[in-house]
Coordinates of C-alpha atoms and ligand atoms in Angstrom, one line a residue:
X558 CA -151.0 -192.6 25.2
X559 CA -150.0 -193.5 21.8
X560 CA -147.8 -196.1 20.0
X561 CA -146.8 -199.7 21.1
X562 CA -145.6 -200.0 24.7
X563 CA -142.8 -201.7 26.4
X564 CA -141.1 -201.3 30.0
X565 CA -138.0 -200.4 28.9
X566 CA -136.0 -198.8 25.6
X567 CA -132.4 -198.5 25.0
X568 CA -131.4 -196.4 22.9
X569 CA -128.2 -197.3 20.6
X570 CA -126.3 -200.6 21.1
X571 CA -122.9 -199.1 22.3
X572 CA -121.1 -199.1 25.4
X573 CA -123.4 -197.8 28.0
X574 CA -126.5 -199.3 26.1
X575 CA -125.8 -202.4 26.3
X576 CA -124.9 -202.8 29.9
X577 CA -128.0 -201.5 30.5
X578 CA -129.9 -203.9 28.2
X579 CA -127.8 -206.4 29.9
X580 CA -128.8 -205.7 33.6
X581 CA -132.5 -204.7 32.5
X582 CA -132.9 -208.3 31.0
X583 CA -131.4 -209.8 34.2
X584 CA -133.4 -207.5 35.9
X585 CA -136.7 -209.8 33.8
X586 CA -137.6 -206.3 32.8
X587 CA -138.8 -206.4 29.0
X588 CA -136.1 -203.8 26.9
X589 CA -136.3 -202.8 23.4
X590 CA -132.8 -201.8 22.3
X591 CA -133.3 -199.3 19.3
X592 CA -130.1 -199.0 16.9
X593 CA -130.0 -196.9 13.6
X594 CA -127.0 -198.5 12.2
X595 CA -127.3 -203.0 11.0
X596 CA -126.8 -206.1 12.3
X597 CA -123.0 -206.8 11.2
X598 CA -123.3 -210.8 11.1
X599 CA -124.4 -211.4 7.1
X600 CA -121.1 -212.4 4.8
X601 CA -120.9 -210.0 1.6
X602 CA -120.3 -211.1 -2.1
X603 CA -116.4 -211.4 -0.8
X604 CA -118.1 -213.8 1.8
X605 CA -116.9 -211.4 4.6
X606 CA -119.0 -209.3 7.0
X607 CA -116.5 -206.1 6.4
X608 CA -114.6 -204.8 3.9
X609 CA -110.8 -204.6 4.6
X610 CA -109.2 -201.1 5.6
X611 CA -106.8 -200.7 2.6
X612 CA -110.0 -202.1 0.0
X613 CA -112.7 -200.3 2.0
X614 CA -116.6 -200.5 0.0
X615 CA -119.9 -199.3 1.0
X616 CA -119.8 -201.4 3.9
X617 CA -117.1 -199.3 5.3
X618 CA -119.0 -196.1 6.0
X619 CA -122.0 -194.6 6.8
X620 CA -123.7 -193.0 4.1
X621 CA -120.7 -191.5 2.3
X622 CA -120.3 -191.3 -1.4
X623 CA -116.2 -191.0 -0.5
X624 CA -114.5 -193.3 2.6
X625 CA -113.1 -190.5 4.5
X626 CA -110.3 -192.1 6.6
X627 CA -108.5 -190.6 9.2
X628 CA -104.9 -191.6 7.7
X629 CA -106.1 -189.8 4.9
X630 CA -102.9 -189.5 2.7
X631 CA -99.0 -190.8 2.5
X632 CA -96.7 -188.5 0.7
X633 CA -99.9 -186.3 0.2
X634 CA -101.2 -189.1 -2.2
X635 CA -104.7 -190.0 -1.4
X636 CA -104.5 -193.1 -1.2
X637 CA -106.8 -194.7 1.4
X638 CA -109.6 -193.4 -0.1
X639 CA -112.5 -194.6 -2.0
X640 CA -115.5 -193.9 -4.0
X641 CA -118.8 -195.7 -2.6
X642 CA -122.3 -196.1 -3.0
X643 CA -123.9 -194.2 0.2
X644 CA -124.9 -197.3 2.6
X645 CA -125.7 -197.8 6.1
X646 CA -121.9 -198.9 6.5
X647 CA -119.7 -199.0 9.8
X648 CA -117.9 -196.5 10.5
X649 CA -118.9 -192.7 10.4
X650 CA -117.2 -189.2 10.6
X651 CA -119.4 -186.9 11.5
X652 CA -117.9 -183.6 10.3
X653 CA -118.7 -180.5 12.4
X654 CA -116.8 -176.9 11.6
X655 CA -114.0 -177.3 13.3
X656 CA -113.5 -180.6 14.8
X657 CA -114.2 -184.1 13.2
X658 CA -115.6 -187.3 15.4
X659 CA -115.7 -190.4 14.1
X660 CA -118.0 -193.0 15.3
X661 CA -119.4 -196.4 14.6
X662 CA -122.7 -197.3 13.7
X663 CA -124.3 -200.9 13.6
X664 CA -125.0 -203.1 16.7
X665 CA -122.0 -202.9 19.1
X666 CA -121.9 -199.3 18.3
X667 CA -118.0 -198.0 18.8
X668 CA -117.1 -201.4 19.5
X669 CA -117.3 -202.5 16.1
X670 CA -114.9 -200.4 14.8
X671 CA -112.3 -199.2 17.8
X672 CA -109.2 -200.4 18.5
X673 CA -110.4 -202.5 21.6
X674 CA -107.9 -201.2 23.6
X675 CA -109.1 -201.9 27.0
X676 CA -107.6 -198.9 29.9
X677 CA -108.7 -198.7 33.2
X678 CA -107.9 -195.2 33.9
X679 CA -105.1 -193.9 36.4
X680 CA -107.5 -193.7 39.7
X681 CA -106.2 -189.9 41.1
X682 CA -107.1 -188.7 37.6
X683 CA -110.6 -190.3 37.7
X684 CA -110.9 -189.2 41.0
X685 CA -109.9 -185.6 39.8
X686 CA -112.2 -185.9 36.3
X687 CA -115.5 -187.6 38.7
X688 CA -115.1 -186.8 42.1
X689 CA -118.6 -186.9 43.2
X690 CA -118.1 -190.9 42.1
X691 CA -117.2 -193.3 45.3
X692 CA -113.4 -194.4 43.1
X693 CA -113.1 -197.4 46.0
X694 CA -116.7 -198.8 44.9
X695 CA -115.6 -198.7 41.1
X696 CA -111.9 -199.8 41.4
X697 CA -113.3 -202.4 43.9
X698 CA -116.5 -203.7 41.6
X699 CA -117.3 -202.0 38.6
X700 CA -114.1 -201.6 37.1
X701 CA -113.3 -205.8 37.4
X702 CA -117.1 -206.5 36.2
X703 CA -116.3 -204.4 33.2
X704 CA -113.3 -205.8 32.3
X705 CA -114.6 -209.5 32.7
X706 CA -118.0 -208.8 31.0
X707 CA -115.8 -207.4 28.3
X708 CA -113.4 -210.0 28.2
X709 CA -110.1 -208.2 28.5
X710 CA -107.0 -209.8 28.0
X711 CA -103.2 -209.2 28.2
X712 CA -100.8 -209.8 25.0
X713 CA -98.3 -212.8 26.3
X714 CA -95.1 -210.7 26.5
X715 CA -93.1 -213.2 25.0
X716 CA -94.5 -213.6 21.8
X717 CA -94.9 -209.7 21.5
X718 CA -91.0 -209.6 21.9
X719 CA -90.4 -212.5 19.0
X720 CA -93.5 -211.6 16.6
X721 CA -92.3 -209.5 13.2
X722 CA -95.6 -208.1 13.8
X723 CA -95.1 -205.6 16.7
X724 CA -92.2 -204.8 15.4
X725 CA -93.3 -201.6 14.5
X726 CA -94.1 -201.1 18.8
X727 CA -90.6 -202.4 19.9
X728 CA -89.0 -199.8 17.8
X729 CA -90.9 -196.7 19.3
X730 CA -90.3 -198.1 22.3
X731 CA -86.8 -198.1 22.1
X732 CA -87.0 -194.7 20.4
X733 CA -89.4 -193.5 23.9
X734 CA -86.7 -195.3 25.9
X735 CA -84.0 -192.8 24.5
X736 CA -85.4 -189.9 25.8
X737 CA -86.2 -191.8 28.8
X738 CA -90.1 -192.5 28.3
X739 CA -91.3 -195.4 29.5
X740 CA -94.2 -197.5 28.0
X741 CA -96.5 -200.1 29.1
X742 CA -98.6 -203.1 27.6
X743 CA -102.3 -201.6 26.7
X744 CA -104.8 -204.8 27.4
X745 CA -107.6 -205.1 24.6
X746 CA -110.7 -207.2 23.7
X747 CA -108.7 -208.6 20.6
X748 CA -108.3 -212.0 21.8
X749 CA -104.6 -212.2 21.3
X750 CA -104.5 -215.8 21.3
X751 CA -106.3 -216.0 18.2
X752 CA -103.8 -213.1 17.3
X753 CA -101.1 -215.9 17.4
X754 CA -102.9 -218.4 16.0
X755 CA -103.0 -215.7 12.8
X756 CA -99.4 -215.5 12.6
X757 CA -99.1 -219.2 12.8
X758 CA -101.2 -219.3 10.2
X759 CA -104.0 -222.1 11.3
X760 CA -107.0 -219.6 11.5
X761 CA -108.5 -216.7 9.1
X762 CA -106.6 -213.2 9.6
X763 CA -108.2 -210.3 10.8
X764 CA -106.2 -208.5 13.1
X765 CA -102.8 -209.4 10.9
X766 CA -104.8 -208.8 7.5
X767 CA -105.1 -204.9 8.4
X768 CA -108.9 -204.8 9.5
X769 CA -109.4 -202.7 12.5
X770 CA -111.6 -199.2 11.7
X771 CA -114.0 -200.4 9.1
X772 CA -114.6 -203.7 11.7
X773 CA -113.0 -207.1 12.4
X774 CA -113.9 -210.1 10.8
X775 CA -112.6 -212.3 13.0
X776 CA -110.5 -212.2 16.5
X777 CA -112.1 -209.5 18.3
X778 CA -115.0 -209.7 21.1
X779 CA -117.1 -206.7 20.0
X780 CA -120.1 -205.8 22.1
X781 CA -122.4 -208.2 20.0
X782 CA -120.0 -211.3 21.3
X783 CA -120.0 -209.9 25.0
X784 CA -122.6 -207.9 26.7
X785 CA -125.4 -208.1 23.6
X786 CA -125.1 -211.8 23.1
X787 CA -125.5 -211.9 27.6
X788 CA -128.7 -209.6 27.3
X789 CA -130.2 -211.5 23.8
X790 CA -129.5 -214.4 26.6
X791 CA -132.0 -213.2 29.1
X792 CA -134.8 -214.1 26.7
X793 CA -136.2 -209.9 27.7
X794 CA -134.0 -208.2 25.3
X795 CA -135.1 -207.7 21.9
X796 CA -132.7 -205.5 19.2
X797 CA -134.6 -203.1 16.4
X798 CA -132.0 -202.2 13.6
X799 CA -131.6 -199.6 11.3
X800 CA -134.1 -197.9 13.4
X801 CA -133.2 -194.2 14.3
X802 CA -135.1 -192.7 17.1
X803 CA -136.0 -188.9 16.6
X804 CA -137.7 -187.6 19.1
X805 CA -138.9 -188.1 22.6
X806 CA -141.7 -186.8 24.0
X807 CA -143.2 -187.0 27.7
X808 CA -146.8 -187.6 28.1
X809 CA -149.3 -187.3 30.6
X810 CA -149.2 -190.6 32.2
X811 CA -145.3 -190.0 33.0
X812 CA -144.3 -192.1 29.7
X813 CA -142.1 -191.4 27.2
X814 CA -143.2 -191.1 23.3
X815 CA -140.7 -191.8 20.6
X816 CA -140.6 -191.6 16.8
X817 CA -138.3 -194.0 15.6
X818 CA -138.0 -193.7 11.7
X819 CA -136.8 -196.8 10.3
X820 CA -134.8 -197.3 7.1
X821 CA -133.5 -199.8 4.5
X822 CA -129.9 -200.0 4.6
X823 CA -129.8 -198.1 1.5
X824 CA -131.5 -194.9 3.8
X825 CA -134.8 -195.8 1.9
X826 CA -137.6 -194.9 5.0
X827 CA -139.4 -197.6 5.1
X828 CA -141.8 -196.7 8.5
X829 CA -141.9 -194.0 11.2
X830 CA -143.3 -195.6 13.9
X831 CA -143.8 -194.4 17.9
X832 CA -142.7 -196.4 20.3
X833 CA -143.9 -195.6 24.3
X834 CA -142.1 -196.8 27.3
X835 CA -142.0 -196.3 31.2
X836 CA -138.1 -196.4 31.5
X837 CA -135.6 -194.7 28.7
X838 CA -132.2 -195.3 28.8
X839 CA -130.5 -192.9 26.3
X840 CA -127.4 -194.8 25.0
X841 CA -126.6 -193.1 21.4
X842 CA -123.2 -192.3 22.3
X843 CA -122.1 -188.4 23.1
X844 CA -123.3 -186.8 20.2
X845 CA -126.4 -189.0 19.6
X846 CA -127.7 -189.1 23.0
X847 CA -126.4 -184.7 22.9
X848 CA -128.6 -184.2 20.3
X849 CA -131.8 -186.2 21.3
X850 CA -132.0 -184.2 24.4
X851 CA -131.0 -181.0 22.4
X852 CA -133.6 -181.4 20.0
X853 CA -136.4 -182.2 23.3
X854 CA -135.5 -179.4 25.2
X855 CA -135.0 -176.4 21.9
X856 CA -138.7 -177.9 20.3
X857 CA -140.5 -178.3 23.4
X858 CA -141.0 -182.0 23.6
X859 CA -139.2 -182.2 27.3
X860 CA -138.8 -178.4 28.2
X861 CA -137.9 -178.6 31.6
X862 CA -134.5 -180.3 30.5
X863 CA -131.2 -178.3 32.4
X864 CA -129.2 -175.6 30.4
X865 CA -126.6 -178.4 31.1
X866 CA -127.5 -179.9 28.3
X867 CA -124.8 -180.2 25.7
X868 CA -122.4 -178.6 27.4
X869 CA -118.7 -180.2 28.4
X870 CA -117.4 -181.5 25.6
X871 CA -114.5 -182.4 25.1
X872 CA -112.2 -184.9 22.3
X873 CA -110.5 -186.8 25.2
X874 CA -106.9 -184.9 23.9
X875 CA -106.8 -186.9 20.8
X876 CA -103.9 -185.8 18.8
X877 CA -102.4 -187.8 15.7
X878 CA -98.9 -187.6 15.1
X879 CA -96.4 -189.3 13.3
X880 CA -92.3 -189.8 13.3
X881 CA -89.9 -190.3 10.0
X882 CA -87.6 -193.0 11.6
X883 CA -84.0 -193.8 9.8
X884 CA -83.5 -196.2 7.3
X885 CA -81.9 -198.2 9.5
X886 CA -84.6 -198.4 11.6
X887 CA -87.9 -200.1 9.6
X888 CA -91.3 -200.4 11.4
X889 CA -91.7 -203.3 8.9
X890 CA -94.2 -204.8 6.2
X891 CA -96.0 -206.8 8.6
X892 CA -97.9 -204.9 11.3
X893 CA -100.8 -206.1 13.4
X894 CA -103.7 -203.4 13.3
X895 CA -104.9 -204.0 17.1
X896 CA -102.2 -201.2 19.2
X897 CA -99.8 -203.4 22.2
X898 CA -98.0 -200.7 24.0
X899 CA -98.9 -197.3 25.0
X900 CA -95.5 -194.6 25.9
X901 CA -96.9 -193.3 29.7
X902 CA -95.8 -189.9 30.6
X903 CA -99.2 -189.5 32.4
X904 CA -96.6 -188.2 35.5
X905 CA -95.8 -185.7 33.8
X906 CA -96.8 -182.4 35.6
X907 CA -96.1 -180.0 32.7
X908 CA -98.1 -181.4 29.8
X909 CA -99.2 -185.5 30.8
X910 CA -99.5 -187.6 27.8
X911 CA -100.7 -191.0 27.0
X912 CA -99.8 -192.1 23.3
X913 CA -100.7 -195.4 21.5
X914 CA -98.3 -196.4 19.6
X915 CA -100.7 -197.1 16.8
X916 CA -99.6 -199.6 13.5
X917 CA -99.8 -198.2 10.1
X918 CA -100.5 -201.7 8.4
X919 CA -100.2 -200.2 4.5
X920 CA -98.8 -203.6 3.9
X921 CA -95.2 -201.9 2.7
X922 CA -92.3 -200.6 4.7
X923 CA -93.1 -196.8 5.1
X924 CA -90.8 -195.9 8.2
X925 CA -93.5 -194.3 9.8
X926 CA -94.2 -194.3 13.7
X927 CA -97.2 -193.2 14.2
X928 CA -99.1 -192.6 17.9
X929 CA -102.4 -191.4 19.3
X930 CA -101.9 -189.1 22.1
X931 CA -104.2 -189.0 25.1
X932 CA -103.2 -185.8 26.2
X933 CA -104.6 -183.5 29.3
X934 CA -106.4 -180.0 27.4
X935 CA -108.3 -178.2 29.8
X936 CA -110.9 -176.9 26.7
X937 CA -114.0 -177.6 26.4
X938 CA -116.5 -177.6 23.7
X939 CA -120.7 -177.3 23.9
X940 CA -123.3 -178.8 21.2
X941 CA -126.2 -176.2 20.4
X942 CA -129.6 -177.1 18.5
X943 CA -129.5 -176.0 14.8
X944 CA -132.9 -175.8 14.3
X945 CA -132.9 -175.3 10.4
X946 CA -130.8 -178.7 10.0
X947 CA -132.6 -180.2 12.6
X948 CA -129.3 -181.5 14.2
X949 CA -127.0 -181.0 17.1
X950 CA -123.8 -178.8 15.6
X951 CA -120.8 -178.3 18.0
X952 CA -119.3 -175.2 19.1
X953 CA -115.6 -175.8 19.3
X954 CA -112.7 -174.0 17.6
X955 CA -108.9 -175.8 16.2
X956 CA -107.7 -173.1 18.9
X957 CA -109.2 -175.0 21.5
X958 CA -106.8 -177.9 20.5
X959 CA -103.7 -175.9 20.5
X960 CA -102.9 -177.0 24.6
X961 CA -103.6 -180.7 23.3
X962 CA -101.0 -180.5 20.8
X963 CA -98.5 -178.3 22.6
X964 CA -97.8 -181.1 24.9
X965 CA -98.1 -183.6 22.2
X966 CA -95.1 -181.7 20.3
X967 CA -93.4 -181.6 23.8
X968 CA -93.3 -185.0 23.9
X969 CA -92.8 -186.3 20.9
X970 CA -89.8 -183.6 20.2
X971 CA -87.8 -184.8 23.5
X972 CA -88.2 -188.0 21.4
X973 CA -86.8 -186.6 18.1
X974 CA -84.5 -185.1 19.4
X975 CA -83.2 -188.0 21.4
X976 CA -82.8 -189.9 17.7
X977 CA -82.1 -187.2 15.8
X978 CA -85.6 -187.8 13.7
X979 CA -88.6 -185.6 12.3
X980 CA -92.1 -185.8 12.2
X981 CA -93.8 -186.7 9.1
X982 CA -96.0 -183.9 7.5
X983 CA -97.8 -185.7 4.4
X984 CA -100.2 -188.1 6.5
X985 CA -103.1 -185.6 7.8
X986 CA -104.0 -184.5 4.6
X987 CA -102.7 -181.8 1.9
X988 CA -101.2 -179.4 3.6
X989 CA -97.9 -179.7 5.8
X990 CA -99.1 -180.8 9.0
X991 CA -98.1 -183.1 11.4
X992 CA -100.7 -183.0 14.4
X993 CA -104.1 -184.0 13.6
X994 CA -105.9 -182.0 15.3
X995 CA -109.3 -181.8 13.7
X996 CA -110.7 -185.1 14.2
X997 CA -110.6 -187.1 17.2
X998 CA -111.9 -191.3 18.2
X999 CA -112.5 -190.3 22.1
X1000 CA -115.6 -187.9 21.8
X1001 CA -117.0 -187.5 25.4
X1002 CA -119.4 -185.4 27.3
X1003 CA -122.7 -183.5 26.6
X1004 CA -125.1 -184.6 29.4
X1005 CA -122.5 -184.4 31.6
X1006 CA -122.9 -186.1 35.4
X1007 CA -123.7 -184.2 38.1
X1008 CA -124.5 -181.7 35.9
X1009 CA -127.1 -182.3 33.3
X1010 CA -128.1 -185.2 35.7
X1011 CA -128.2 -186.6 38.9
X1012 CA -124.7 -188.0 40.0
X1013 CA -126.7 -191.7 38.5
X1014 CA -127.4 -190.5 35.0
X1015 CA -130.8 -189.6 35.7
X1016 CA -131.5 -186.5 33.5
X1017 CA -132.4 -183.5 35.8
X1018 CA -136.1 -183.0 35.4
X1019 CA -137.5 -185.6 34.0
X1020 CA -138.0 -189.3 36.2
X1021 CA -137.3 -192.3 34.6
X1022 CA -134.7 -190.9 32.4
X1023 CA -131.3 -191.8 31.8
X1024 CA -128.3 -191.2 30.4
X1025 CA -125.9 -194.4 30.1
X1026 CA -122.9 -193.7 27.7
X1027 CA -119.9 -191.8 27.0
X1028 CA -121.9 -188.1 27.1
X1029 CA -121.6 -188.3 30.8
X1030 CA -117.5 -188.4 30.7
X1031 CA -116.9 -184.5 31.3
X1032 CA -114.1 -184.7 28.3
X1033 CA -111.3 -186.0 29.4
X1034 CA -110.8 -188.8 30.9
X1035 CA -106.8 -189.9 29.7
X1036 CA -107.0 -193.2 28.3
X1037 CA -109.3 -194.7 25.8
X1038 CA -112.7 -194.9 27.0
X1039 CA -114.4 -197.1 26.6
X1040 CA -114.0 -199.0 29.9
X1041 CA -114.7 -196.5 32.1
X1042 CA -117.7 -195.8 29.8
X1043 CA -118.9 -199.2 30.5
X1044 CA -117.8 -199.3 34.5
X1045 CA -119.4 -196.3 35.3
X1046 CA -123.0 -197.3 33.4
X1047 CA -122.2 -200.6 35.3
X1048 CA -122.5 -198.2 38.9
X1049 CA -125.4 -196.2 37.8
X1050 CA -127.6 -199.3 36.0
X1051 CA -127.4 -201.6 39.3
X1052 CA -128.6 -198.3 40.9
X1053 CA -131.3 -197.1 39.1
X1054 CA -132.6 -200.8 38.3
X1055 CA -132.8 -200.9 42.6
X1056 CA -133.9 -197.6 43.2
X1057 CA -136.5 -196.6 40.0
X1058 CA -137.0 -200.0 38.3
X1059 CA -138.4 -202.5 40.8
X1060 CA -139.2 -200.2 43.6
Ligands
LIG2218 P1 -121.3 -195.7 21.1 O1 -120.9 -194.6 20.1 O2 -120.4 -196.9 21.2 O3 -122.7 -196.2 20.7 C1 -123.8 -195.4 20.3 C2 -124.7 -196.2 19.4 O4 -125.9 -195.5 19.3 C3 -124.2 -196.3 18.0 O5 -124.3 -197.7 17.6 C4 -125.1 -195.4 17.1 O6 -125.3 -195.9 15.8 C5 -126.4 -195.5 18.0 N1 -127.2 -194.3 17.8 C6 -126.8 -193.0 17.8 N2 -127.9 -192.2 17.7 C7 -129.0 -193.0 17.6 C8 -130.4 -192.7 17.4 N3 -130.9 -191.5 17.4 N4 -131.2 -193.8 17.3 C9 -130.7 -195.0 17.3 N5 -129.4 -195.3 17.5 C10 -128.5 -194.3 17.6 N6 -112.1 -196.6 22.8 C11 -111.3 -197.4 23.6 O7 -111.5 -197.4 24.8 N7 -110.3 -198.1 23.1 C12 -110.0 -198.0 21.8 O8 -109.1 -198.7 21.3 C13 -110.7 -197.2 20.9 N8 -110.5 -197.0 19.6 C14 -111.3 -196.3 18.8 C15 -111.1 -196.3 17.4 C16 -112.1 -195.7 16.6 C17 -111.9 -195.7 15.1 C18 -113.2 -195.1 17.1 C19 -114.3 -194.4 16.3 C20 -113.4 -195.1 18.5 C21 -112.5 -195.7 19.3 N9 -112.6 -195.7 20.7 C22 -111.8 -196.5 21.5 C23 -113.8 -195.0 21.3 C24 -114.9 -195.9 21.8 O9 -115.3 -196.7 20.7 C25 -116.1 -195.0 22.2 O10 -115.6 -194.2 23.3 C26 -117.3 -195.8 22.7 O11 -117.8 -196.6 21.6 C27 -118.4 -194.9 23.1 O12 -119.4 -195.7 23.7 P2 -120.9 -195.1 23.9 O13 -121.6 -196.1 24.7 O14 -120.8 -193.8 24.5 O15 -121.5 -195.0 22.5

């Protein structure tokens, strides 16, 4: 068998990665972690690890010659927007036909650029998205050592009320409360104490200075402050960046065979190296760990993978909207980019919806309420292998959305209506429009469980492979995801380490 060996590889530093690299190394089992994106830890020329959201350079995207952010225009003005130099930056936005996902790249994976809000899902709804999963073993264990392990924390309710800088939250919550929505607090990895110490002024800002999507500088626990820095810790974890793995290949001793083509941070290919292992954890996220398997199964390399593959998609029911609120009624110049409150209508049997209220920190009073709705669309989307690009491309129409903004709308009208505002229609790009509907934060599914594998992540076909991270969330799962993503690799890690690993 070819290449250099090791026990274990994890692919991709995200979520479901590193809990695995985290277990594995506890485990004393010797894991390579492989991640195409850098090691965000090295100041800049500004002497800061990322550039800000409203002053966004190379470092904000991933190989881009334009930022493309998702708050694309105000007044149809592009004015968030950038020229760069294409770079091995944070954030990406990978732009299929119909539907756009963004996604971060560097080690920490989503976590370096998401909002850290932190949900622990309704339980009847996971019980209704997963049922095959025991919901007493993860409400009772996993769900709590995911939310420790990833530090959670609650916003002190009293200083939200007092701070100018959720002012722009208690407004749509009165708003919600008109039309007799309620909201609740949204816990987050942000550590809000050093939130207040920002406004106080005794420590740098991150959260308070804008930064959120094109990563934090200070303030929040991203993946490499939590479960990397606990793995690195075992002394059995190693990290490979800027290395991108490309195929995987089974050989005859039951191993696996990777190319891993490794790059300068520039995109300059510096080495294409193969990399064997016993044990593969595939951790690149839903459309990166989609596609490895895609490509396997369409070119031969693992051709007894399930027809499963790359189907279940779906983009959570992410739907961006935004109010016009009164002059009377300012969201304010100071906003804190790290969402507090969330308006719950989950209960709702005609069209359930979850929706952030999300800042819009432009650093000048723009009226604007804006939200990310969690909605409930039924849709789903597949990922098929196009073989002359050599990538995964996903089948899924702006149709397919049109249940996920229909209860969206319903909402957010009852809301209008209840204080005689409008929506805004110049934020989402040229044209009049005020749902975003063609690009979404929450992609989820691919290698679904219990379907393209075993109800543990193990891929159906093939031993001693897994699946760890968001692909296995049938596409929906109605709050942000990342918790459950974590909880649930939590459950099938500690099973596959007892059952596969050190049998
Ligand atoms: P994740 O995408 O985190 O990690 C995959 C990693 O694998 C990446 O680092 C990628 O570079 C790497 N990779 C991919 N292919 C590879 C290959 N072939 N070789 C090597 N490496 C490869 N969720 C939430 O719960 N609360 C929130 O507030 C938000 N907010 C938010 C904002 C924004 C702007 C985004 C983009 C996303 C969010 N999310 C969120 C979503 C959340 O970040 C997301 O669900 C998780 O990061 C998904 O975790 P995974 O483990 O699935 O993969």
């Amino acid at each position: 068998s070819g290449g250099t060996f090791v026990p274990a590889v994890v692919v991709g530093t995200g979520y479901g990665a590193a809990v695995s690299a985290l277990r594995l190394g506890e485990a004393g089992v010797p894991t390579l972690m492989l991640e195409m994106g850098r090691l965000w830890n090295q100041p800049g020329p500004d002497g800061k690890v990322f550039s800000g959201m409203l002053t966004p350079d190379k470092r904000s995207s991933w190989f881009k010659t334009r930022t493309e952010a998702p708050l694309g225009s105000f007044l149809w003005l592009d004015l968030a927007n950038r020229d760069i130099e294409p770079y091995a930056g944070v954030l990406d936005r990978v732009n299929f036909d119909q539907m756009s996902v963004y996604v971060g790249r560097g080690v920490g994976g989503g976590s370096l650029v998401n909002g850290g809000m932190a949900v622990t899902p309704r339980r009847s709804y996971f019980e209704e998205v997963l049922p095959q999963v025991d919901a007493a073993e993860m409400y009772g264990t996993y769900f709590p050592r995911a939310n420790s392990t990833l530090r959670v924390n609650n916003i002190d309710p009293g200083w939200f009320e007092r701070t100018e800088w959720y002012q722009f939250a208690r407004v749509s919550r009165e708003q919600a409360a008109k039309a007799g929505l309620g909201t609740t607090f949204v816990p987050n990895v942000y550590d809000w104490d050093y939130m207040r110490r920002e406004a106080d002024g005794t420590v740098p800002r991150s959260a308070l200075d804008a930064e959120v999507i094109y990563g934090n500088n200070h303030g929040k626990v991203s993946l490499d402050k939590s479960y990397l820095a606990a793995a690195l810790g075992t002394g059995k974890v190693t990290i490979e960046t800027l290395h991108q793995v490309r195929t995987i290949r089974r050989q005859q001793d039951g191993t696996y065979l990777l190319t891993v083509e490794q790059k300068d941070a520039e995109g300059t290919l510096l080495a294409t190296k193969e990399i064997s292992c016993r044990h593969l954890f595939l951790g690149a996220g839903s459309l990166g760990s989609t596609e490895l398997l895609l490509r396997a199964r369409e070119t031969g390399t693992l051709p007894d993978l399930s027809s499963e593959i790359g189907g279940g998609w779906g983009p959570n029911g992410n739907i961006m909207t935004a109010r016009a609120n009164h002059m009377w009624n300012p969201t304010g110049t100071k906003q804190s980019s790290i969402p507090a409150l969330g308006i719950d209508d989950w209960d709702n049997p005609d069209a359930p919806v979850f929706a952030e209220i999300a800042p819009m920190p432009a650093g000048l009073e723009t009226w604007v309420s804006l939200y990310l709705a969690i909605t409930k669309n039924p849709q789903r989307g597949t990922f098929v292998y196009d073989a002359a690009k050599d990538r995964a491309d996903l089948r899924w129409t702006r149709e397919q959305n049109a249940p996920a903004v229909a209860a969206a709308k319903a909402l957010f009208d009852r809301v209008n209506k209840a204080n005689t505002t409008i929506y805004r229609y110049d934020l989402f790009g040229k044209q009049l429009k005020a749902f975003a509907d063609d690009f979404c934060y929450h992609p989820l599914g691919g290698c679904v469980l219990g379907k393209a594998t075993d109800n543990y992540g193990r891929v159906s076909g093939y031993e001693n492979l897994y699946v760890t991270d968001g692909s296995l969330i049938p596409g929906s799962i109605g709050v942000n995801p990342f918790v459950t993503i974590t909880a649930l690799a939590e459950r099938n890690v500690e099973r596959v380490i007892k059952e596969d690993v050190k049998k």
